[in-house]
CSV table of C-alpha atoms in Angstrom, one decimal:
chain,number,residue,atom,x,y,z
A,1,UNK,CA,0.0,0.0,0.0
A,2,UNK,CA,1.6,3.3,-1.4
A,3,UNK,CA,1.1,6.3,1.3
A,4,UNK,CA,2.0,10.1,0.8
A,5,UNK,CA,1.6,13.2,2.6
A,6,UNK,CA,-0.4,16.1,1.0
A,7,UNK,CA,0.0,19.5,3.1
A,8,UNK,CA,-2.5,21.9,2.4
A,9,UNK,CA,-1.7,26.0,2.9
A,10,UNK,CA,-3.6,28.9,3.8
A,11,UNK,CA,-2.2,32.0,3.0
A,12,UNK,CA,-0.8,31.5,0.3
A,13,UNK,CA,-3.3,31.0,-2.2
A,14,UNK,CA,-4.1,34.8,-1.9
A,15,UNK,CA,-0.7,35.6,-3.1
A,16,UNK,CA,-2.1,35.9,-7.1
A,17,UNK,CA,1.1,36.8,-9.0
A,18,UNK,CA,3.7,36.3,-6.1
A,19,UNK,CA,2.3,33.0,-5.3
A,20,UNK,CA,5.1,30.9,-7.0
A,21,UNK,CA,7.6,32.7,-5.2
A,22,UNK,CA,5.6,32.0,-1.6
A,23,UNK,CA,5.1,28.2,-3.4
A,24,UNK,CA,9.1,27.7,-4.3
A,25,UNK,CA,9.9,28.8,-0.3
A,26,UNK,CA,7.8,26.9,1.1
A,27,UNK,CA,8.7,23.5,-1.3
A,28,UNK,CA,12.3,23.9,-0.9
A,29,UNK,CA,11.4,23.8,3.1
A,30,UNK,CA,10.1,20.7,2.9
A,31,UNK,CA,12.6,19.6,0.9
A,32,UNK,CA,15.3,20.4,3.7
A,33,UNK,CA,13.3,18.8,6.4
A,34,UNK,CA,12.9,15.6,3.8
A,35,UNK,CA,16.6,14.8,3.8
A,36,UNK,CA,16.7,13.8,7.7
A,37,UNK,CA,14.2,11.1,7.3
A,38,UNK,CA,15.0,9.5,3.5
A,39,UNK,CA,14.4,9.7,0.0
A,40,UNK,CA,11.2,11.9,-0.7
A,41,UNK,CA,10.0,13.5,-3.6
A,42,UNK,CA,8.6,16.9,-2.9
A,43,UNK,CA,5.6,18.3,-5.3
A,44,UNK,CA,2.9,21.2,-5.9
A,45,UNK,CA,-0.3,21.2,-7.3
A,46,UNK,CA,-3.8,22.8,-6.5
A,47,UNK,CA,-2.8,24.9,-3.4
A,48,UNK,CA,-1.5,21.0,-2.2
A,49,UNK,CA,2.2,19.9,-1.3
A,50,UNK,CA,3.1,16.6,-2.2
A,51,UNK,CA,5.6,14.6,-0.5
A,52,UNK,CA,5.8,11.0,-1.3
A,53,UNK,CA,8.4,8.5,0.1
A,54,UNK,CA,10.4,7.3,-2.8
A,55,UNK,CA,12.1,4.1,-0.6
A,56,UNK,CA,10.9,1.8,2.2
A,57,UNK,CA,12.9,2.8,4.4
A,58,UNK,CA,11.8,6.1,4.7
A,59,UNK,CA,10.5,7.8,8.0
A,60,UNK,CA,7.3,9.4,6.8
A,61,UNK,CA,6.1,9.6,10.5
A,62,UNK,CA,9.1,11.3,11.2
A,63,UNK,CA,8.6,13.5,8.3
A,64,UNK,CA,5.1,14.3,9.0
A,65,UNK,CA,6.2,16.0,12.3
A,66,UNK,CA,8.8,17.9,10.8
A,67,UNK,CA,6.3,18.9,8.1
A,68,UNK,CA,3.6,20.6,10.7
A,69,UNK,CA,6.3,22.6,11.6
A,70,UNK,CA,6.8,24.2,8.5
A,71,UNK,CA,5.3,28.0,8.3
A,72,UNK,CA,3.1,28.0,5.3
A,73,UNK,CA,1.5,24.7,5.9
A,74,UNK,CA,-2.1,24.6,7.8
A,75,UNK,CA,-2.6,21.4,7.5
A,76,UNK,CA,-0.9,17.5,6.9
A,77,UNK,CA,-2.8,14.1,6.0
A,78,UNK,CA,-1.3,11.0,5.9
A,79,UNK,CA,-3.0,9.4,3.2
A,80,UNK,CA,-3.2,5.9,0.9
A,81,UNK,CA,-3.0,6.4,-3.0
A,82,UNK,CA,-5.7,4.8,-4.9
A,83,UNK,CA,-6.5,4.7,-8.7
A,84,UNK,CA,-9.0,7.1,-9.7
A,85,UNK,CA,-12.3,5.3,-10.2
A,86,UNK,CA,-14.8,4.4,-7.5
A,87,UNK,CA,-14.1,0.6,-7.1
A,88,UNK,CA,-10.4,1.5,-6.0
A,89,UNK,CA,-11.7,4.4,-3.8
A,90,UNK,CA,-13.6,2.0,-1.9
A,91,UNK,CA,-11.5,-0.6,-2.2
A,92,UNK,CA,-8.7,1.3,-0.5
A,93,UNK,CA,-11.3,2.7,2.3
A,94,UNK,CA,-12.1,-1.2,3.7
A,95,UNK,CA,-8.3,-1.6,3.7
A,96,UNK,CA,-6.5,1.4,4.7
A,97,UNK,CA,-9.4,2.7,7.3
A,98,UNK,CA,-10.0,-0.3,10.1
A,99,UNK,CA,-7.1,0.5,12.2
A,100,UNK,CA,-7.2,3.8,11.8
A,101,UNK,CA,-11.1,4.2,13.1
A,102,UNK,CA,-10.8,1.6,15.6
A,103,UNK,CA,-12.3,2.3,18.6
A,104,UNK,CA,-14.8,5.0,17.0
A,105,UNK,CA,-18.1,5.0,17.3
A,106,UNK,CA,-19.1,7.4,14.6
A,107,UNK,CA,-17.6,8.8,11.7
A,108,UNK,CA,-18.6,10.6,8.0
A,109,UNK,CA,-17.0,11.1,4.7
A,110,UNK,CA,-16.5,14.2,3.0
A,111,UNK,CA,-15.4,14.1,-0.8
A,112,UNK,CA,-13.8,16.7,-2.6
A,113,UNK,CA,-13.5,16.3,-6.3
A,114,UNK,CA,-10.5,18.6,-7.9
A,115,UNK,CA,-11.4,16.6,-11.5
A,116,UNK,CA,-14.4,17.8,-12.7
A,117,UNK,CA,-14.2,14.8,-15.2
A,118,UNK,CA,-14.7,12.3,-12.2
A,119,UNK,CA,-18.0,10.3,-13.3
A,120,UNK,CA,-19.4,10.6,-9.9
A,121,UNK,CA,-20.1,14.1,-7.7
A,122,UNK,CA,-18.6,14.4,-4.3
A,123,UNK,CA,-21.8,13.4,-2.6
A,124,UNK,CA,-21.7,10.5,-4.5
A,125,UNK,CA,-18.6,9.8,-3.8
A,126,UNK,CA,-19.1,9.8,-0.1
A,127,UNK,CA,-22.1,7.6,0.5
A,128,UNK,CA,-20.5,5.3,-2.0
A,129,UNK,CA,-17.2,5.4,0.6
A,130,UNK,CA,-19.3,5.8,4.0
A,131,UNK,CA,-20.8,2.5,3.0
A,132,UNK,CA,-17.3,0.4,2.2
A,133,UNK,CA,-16.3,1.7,5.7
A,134,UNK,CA,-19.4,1.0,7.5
A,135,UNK,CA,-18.8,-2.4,5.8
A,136,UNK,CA,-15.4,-2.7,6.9
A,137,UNK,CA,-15.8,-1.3,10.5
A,138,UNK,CA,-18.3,-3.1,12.7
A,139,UNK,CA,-19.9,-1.2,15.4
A,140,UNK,CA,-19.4,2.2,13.9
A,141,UNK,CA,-22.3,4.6,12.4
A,142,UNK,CA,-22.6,7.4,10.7
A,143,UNK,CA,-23.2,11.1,12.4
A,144,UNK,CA,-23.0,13.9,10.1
A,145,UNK,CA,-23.3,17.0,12.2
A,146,UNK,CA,-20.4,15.6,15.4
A,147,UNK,CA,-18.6,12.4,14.1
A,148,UNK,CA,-15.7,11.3,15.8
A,149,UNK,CA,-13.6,11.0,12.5
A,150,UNK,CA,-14.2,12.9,9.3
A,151,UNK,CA,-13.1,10.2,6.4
A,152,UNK,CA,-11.7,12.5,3.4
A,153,UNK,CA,-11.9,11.5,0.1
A,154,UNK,CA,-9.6,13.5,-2.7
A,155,UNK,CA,-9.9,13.1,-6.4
A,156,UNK,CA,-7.0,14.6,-8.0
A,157,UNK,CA,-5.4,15.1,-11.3
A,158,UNK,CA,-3.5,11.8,-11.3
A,159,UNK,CA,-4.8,9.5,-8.0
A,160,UNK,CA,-7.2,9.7,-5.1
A,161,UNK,CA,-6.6,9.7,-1.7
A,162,UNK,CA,-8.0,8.5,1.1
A,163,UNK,CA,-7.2,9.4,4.9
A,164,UNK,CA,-9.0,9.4,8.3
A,165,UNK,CA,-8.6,13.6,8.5
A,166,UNK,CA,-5.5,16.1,8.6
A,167,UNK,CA,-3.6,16.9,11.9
A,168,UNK,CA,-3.4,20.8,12.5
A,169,UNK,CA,-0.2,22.5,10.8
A,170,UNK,CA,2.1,25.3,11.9
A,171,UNK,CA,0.2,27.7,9.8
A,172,UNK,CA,1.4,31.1,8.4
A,173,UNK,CA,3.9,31.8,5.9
A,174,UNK,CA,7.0,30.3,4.6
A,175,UNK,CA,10.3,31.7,6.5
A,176,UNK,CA,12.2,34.1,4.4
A,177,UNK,CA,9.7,35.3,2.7
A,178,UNK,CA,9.6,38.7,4.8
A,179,UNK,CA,12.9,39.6,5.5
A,180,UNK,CA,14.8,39.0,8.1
A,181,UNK,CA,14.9,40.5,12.1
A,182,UNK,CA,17.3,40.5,15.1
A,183,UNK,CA,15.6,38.9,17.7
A,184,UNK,CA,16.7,40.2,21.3
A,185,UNK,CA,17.0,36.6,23.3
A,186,UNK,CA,17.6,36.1,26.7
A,187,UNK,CA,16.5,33.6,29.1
A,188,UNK,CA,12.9,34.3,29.9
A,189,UNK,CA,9.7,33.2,28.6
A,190,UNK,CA,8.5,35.5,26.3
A,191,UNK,CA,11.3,36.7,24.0
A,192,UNK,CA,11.4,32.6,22.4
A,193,UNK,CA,7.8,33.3,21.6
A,194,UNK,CA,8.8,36.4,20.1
A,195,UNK,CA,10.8,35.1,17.8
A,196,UNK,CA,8.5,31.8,16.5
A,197,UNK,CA,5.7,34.5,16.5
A,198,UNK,CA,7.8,36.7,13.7
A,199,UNK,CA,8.9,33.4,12.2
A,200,UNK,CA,5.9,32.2,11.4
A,201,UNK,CA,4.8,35.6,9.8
A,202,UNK,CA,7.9,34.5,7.2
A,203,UNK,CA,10.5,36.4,8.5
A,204,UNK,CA,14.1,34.5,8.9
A,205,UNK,CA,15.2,35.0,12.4
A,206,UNK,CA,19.0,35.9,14.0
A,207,UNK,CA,19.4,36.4,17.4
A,208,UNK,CA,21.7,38.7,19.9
A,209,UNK,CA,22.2,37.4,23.3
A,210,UNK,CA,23.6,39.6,26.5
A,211,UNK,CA,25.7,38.2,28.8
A,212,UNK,CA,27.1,39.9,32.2
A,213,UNK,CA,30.3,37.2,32.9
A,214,UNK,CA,31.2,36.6,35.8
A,215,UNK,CA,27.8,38.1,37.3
A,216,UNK,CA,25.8,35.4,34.9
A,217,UNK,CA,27.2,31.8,34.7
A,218,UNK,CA,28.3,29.6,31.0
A,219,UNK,CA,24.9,27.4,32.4
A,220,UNK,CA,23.2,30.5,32.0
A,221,UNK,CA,24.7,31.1,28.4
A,222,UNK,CA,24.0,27.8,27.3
A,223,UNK,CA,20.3,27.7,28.5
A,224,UNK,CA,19.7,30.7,26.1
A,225,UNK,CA,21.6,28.8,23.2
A,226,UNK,CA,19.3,25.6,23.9
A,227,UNK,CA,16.5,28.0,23.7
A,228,UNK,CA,17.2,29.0,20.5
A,229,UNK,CA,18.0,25.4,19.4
A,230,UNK,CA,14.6,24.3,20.2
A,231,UNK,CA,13.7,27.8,18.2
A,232,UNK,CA,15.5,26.5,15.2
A,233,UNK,CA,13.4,24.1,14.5
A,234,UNK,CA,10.7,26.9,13.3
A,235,UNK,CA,13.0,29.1,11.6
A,236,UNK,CA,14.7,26.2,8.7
A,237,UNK,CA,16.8,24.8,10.8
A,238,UNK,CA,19.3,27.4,12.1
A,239,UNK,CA,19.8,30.6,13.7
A,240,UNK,CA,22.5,32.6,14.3
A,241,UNK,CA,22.8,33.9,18.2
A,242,UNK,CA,25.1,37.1,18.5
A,243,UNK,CA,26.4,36.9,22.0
A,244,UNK,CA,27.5,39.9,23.7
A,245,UNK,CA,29.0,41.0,26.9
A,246,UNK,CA,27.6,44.1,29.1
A,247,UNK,CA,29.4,43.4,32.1
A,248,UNK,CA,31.6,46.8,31.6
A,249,UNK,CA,28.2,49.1,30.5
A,250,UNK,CA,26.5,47.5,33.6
A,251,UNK,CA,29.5,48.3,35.9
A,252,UNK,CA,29.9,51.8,35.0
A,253,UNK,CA,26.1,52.7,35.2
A,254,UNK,CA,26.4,51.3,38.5
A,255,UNK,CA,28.9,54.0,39.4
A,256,UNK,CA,27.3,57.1,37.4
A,257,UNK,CA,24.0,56.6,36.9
A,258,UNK,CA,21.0,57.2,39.5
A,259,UNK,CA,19.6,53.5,40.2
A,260,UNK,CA,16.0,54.5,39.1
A,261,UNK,CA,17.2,54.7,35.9
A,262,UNK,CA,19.6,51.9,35.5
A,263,UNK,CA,17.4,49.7,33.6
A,264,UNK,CA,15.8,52.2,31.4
A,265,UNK,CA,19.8,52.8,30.0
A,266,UNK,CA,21.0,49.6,29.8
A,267,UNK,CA,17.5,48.7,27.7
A,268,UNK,CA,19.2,51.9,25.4
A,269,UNK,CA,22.6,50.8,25.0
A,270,UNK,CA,20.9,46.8,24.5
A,271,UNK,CA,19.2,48.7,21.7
A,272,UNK,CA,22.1,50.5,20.3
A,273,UNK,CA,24.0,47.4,19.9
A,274,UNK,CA,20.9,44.9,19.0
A,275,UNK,CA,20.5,47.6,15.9
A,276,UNK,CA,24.3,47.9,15.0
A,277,UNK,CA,24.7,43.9,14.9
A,278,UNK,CA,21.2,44.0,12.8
A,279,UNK,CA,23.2,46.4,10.1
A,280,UNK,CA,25.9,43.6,9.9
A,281,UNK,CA,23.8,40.9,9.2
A,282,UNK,CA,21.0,42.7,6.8
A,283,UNK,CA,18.3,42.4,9.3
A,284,UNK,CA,15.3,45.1,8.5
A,285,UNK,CA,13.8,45.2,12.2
A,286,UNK,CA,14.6,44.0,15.9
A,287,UNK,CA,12.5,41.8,17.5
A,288,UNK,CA,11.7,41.7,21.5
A,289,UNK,CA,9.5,39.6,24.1
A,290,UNK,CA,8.1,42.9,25.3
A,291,UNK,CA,4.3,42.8,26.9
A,292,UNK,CA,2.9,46.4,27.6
A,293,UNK,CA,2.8,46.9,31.6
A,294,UNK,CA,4.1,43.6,32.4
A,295,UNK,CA,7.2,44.8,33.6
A,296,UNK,CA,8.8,48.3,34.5
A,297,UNK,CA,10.7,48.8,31.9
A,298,UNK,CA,8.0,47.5,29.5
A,299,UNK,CA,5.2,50.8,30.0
A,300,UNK,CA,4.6,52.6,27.2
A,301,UNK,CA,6.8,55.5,28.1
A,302,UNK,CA,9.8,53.3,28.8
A,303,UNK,CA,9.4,51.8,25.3
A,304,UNK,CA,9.4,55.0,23.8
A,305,UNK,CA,12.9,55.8,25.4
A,306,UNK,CA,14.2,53.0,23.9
A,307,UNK,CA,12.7,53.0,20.7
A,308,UNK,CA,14.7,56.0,19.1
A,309,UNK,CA,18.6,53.8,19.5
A,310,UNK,CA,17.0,51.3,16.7
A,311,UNK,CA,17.2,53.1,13.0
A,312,UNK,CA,14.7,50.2,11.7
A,313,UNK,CA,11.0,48.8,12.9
A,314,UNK,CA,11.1,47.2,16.8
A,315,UNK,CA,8.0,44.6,16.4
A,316,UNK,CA,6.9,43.4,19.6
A,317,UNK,CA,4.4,40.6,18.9
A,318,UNK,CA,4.3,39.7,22.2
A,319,UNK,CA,3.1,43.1,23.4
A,320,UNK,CA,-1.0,42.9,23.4
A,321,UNK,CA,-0.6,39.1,25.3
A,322,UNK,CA,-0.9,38.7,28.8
A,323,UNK,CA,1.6,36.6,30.8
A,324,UNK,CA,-0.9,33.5,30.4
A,325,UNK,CA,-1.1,33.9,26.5
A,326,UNK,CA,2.5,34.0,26.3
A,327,UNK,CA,3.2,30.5,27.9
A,328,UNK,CA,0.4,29.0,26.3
A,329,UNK,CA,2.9,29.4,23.0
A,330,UNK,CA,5.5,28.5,25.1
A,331,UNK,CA,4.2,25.5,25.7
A,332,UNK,CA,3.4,24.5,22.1
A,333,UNK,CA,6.6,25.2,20.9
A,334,UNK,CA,8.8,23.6,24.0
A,335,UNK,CA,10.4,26.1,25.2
A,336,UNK,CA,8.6,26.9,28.6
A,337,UNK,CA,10.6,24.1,30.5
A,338,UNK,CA,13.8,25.3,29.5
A,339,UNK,CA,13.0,29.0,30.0
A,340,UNK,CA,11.6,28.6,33.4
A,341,UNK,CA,15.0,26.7,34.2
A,342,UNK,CA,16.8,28.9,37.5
A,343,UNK,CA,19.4,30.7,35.7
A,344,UNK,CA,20.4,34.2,36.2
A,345,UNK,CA,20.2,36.5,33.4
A,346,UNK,CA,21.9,39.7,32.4
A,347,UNK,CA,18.3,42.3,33.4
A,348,UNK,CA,18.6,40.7,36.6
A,349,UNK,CA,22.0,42.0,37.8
A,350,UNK,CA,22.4,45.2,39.5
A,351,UNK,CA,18.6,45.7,39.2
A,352,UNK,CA,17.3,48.6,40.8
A,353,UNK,CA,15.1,48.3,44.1
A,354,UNK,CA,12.3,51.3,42.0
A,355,UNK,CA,12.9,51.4,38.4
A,356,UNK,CA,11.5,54.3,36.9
A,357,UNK,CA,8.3,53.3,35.0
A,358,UNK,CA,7.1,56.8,33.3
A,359,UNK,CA,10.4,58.0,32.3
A,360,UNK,CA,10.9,61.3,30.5
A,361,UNK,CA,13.5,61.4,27.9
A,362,UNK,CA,15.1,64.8,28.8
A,363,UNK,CA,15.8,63.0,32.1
A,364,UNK,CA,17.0,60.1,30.6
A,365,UNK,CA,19.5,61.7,28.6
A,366,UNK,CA,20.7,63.8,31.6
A,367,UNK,CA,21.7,60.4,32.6
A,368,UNK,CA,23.3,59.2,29.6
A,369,UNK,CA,25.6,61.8,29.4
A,370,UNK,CA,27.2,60.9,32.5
A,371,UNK,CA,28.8,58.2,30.7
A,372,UNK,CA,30.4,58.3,27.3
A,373,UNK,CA,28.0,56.4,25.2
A,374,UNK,CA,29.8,55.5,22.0
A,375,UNK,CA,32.7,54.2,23.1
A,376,UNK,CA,30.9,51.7,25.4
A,377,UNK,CA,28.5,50.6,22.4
A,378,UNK,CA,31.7,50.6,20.3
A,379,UNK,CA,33.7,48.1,22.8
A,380,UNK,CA,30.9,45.8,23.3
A,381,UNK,CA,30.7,45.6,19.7
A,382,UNK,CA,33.7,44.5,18.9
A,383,UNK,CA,34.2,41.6,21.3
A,384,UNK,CA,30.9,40.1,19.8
A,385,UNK,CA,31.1,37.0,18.7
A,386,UNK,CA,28.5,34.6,17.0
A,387,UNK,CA,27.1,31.2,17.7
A,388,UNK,CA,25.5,29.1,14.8
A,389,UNK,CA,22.8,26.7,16.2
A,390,UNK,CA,21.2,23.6,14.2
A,391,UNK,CA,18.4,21.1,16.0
A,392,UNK,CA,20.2,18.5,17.6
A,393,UNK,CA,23.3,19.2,16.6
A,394,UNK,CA,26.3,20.6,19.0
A,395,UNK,CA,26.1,24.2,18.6
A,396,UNK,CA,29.7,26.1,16.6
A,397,UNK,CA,31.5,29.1,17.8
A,398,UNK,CA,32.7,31.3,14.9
């Protein structure tokens, strides 16, 4: 019995002319994914990805996992290939369906006939079906309006298809399709989110991490880099984690700055450098985990100090969720274990007892001024260094 995955997309299909471009993104995806689990031939047709396992050897529940990850795809079915007339179809349906409605009590079929040349309409073609399984399947009846299984029946160009019902995709749209952003990742909760929620809107995703060694720890480092490992996994299998080191900015605020304002200029001078590592690397916006009011330093007024050090977009798709929203993604995606994990994390150290929460930026820059600015931004800069991260694979210094 010959099986194949069909992955159905959304937004795409309202792409008119640019739709091949969204189409040859999000196929080449797949492709990627393909190689980890065998030999599989990738295909497009009808709004539908194809991929069909060209060995028997090949993992296609492996691949079907990987699939649903992919931003473009709503939707995967495993299904069985049948020839295109209605003896097959049903044929197929008293084979392929008993295990997989075992232990159901109802079920119905739904029919969808791309060929208009098909003999026989999609009604048809699903009491002809709902009757081979109700054959086939002892016990079971039919319920159209809340069935426990919704049977699917595809008539194509060049086969059918029959499966018990797609599993829910990633959704959105292919990554690298909409540019790329610097995502600013540290240990916490919501700035992972943050980044999956721009991915999936198509945008490829690079990251800049701030350390503050010796006052943070290498566990605490390499917590954030398995953060953005699990990340990866959304964004085609790599991203790039700029790490820096504020440990000399945070040391002299400490010594000329009043402590109300601490946070409020070390968020500045994380800007300054999040934007100037974004020019290196050809990223159009920054990206944060920011959610209005749920920290000081994340009011509306204290975002708008920080706002003017980026010369590009800050998206903040995290910003209308509550804290409860936020870790309900978290969960999905697997990173709320590993975030929650007790590390100490460069916002934490030296933090003031009353951070200022409705800043005014005259007053702000009073306090900058103390310091020299430039020269800080420059140093931390230059001892950047980046860290290339793949899924499961040990993660490279360059």
């Amino acid at each position: 019995m010959k099986e194949i995955l069909l992955c159905k997309y959304g937004e795409i299909v309202l792409k008119g002319a640019n739709k091949n471009f969204f189409e040859t993104k999000l196929c080449a995806q797949l492709k990627h994914k393909s190689k980890a689990h065998g030999e599989f031939e990738v295909t497009r047709a009808q709004s539908t990805v194809y991929i069909e396992p060209l060995t028997d050897d090949c993992d296609i529940d492996g691949m079907m996992a990987d699939a649903c990850k992919v931003f473009g795809i709503v939707s995967v079915a495993r299904a069985a290939v049948c020839e295109k007339n209605i003896d097959s179809i049903c044929a197929m349906a008293r084979t392929y369906l008993p295990d997989k409605l075992a232990g159901k009590k109802t079920f119905k079929v739904e029919a969808k006939r791309a060929d208009k040349r098909f003999p026989l309409d999609s009604m048809e073609i699903a009491a002809e079906v709902g009757a081979a399984v109700l054959e086939a399947v002892p016990g079971i009846r039919v319920d159209v309006h809340n069935p426990e299984v919704t049977v699917r029946v595809e008539v194509r160009e060049t086969n059918a298809f029959v499966h018990p019902g797609p599993v829910k995709a990633a959704g959105g749209m292919p990554v690298g399709t909409n540019g790329r952003g610097m995502l600013l990742l540290s240990g916490g909760i919501d700035s992972p989110v943050a980044g999956y929620m721009m991915a999936k809107r198509g945008m490829t995703i690079e990251a800049i991490h701030f350390e503050s060694a010796p006052y943070t720890s290498q566990m605490a480092l390499d917590k954030v880099l398995r953060l953005a490992q699990i990340v990866s996994e959304y964004n085609n299998d790599e991203i790039i984690v700029h790490v820096v080191s504020l440990t000399h900015i945070q040391e002299e605020l400490v010594k000329a700055v009043e402590e109300d304002y601490f946070t409020l200029l070390l968020r500045r001078y994380m800007m300054a450098i999040a934007d100037i590592a974004a020019d290196k690397c050809g990223c159009c916006a920054l990206i944060t985990g920011e959610s209005l009011g749920q920290v000081a330093s994340q009011t509306a007024e204290a975002m708008a100090v920080t706002n003017p050090l980026a010369n590009r977009p800050v998206f903040r798709p995290c910003v209308g969720l509550d804290k409860e929203e936020i870790v309900e993604v978290a969960r999905k995606i697997g990173t709320f274990e590993t975030s929650i994990e007790p590390y100490e994390d460069c916002c934490t150290v030296f933090t003031p007892r009353h951070p200022r929460t409705r800043p005014e930026l005259a007053k702000v820059l009073e306090q900058e001024n103390r310091l020299d600015f430039k020269p800080l931004v420059d140093e931390a800069v230059a001892g950047m260094y980046r860290v290339v991260i793949r899924p499961g694979k040990p993660w490279t210094t360059r």
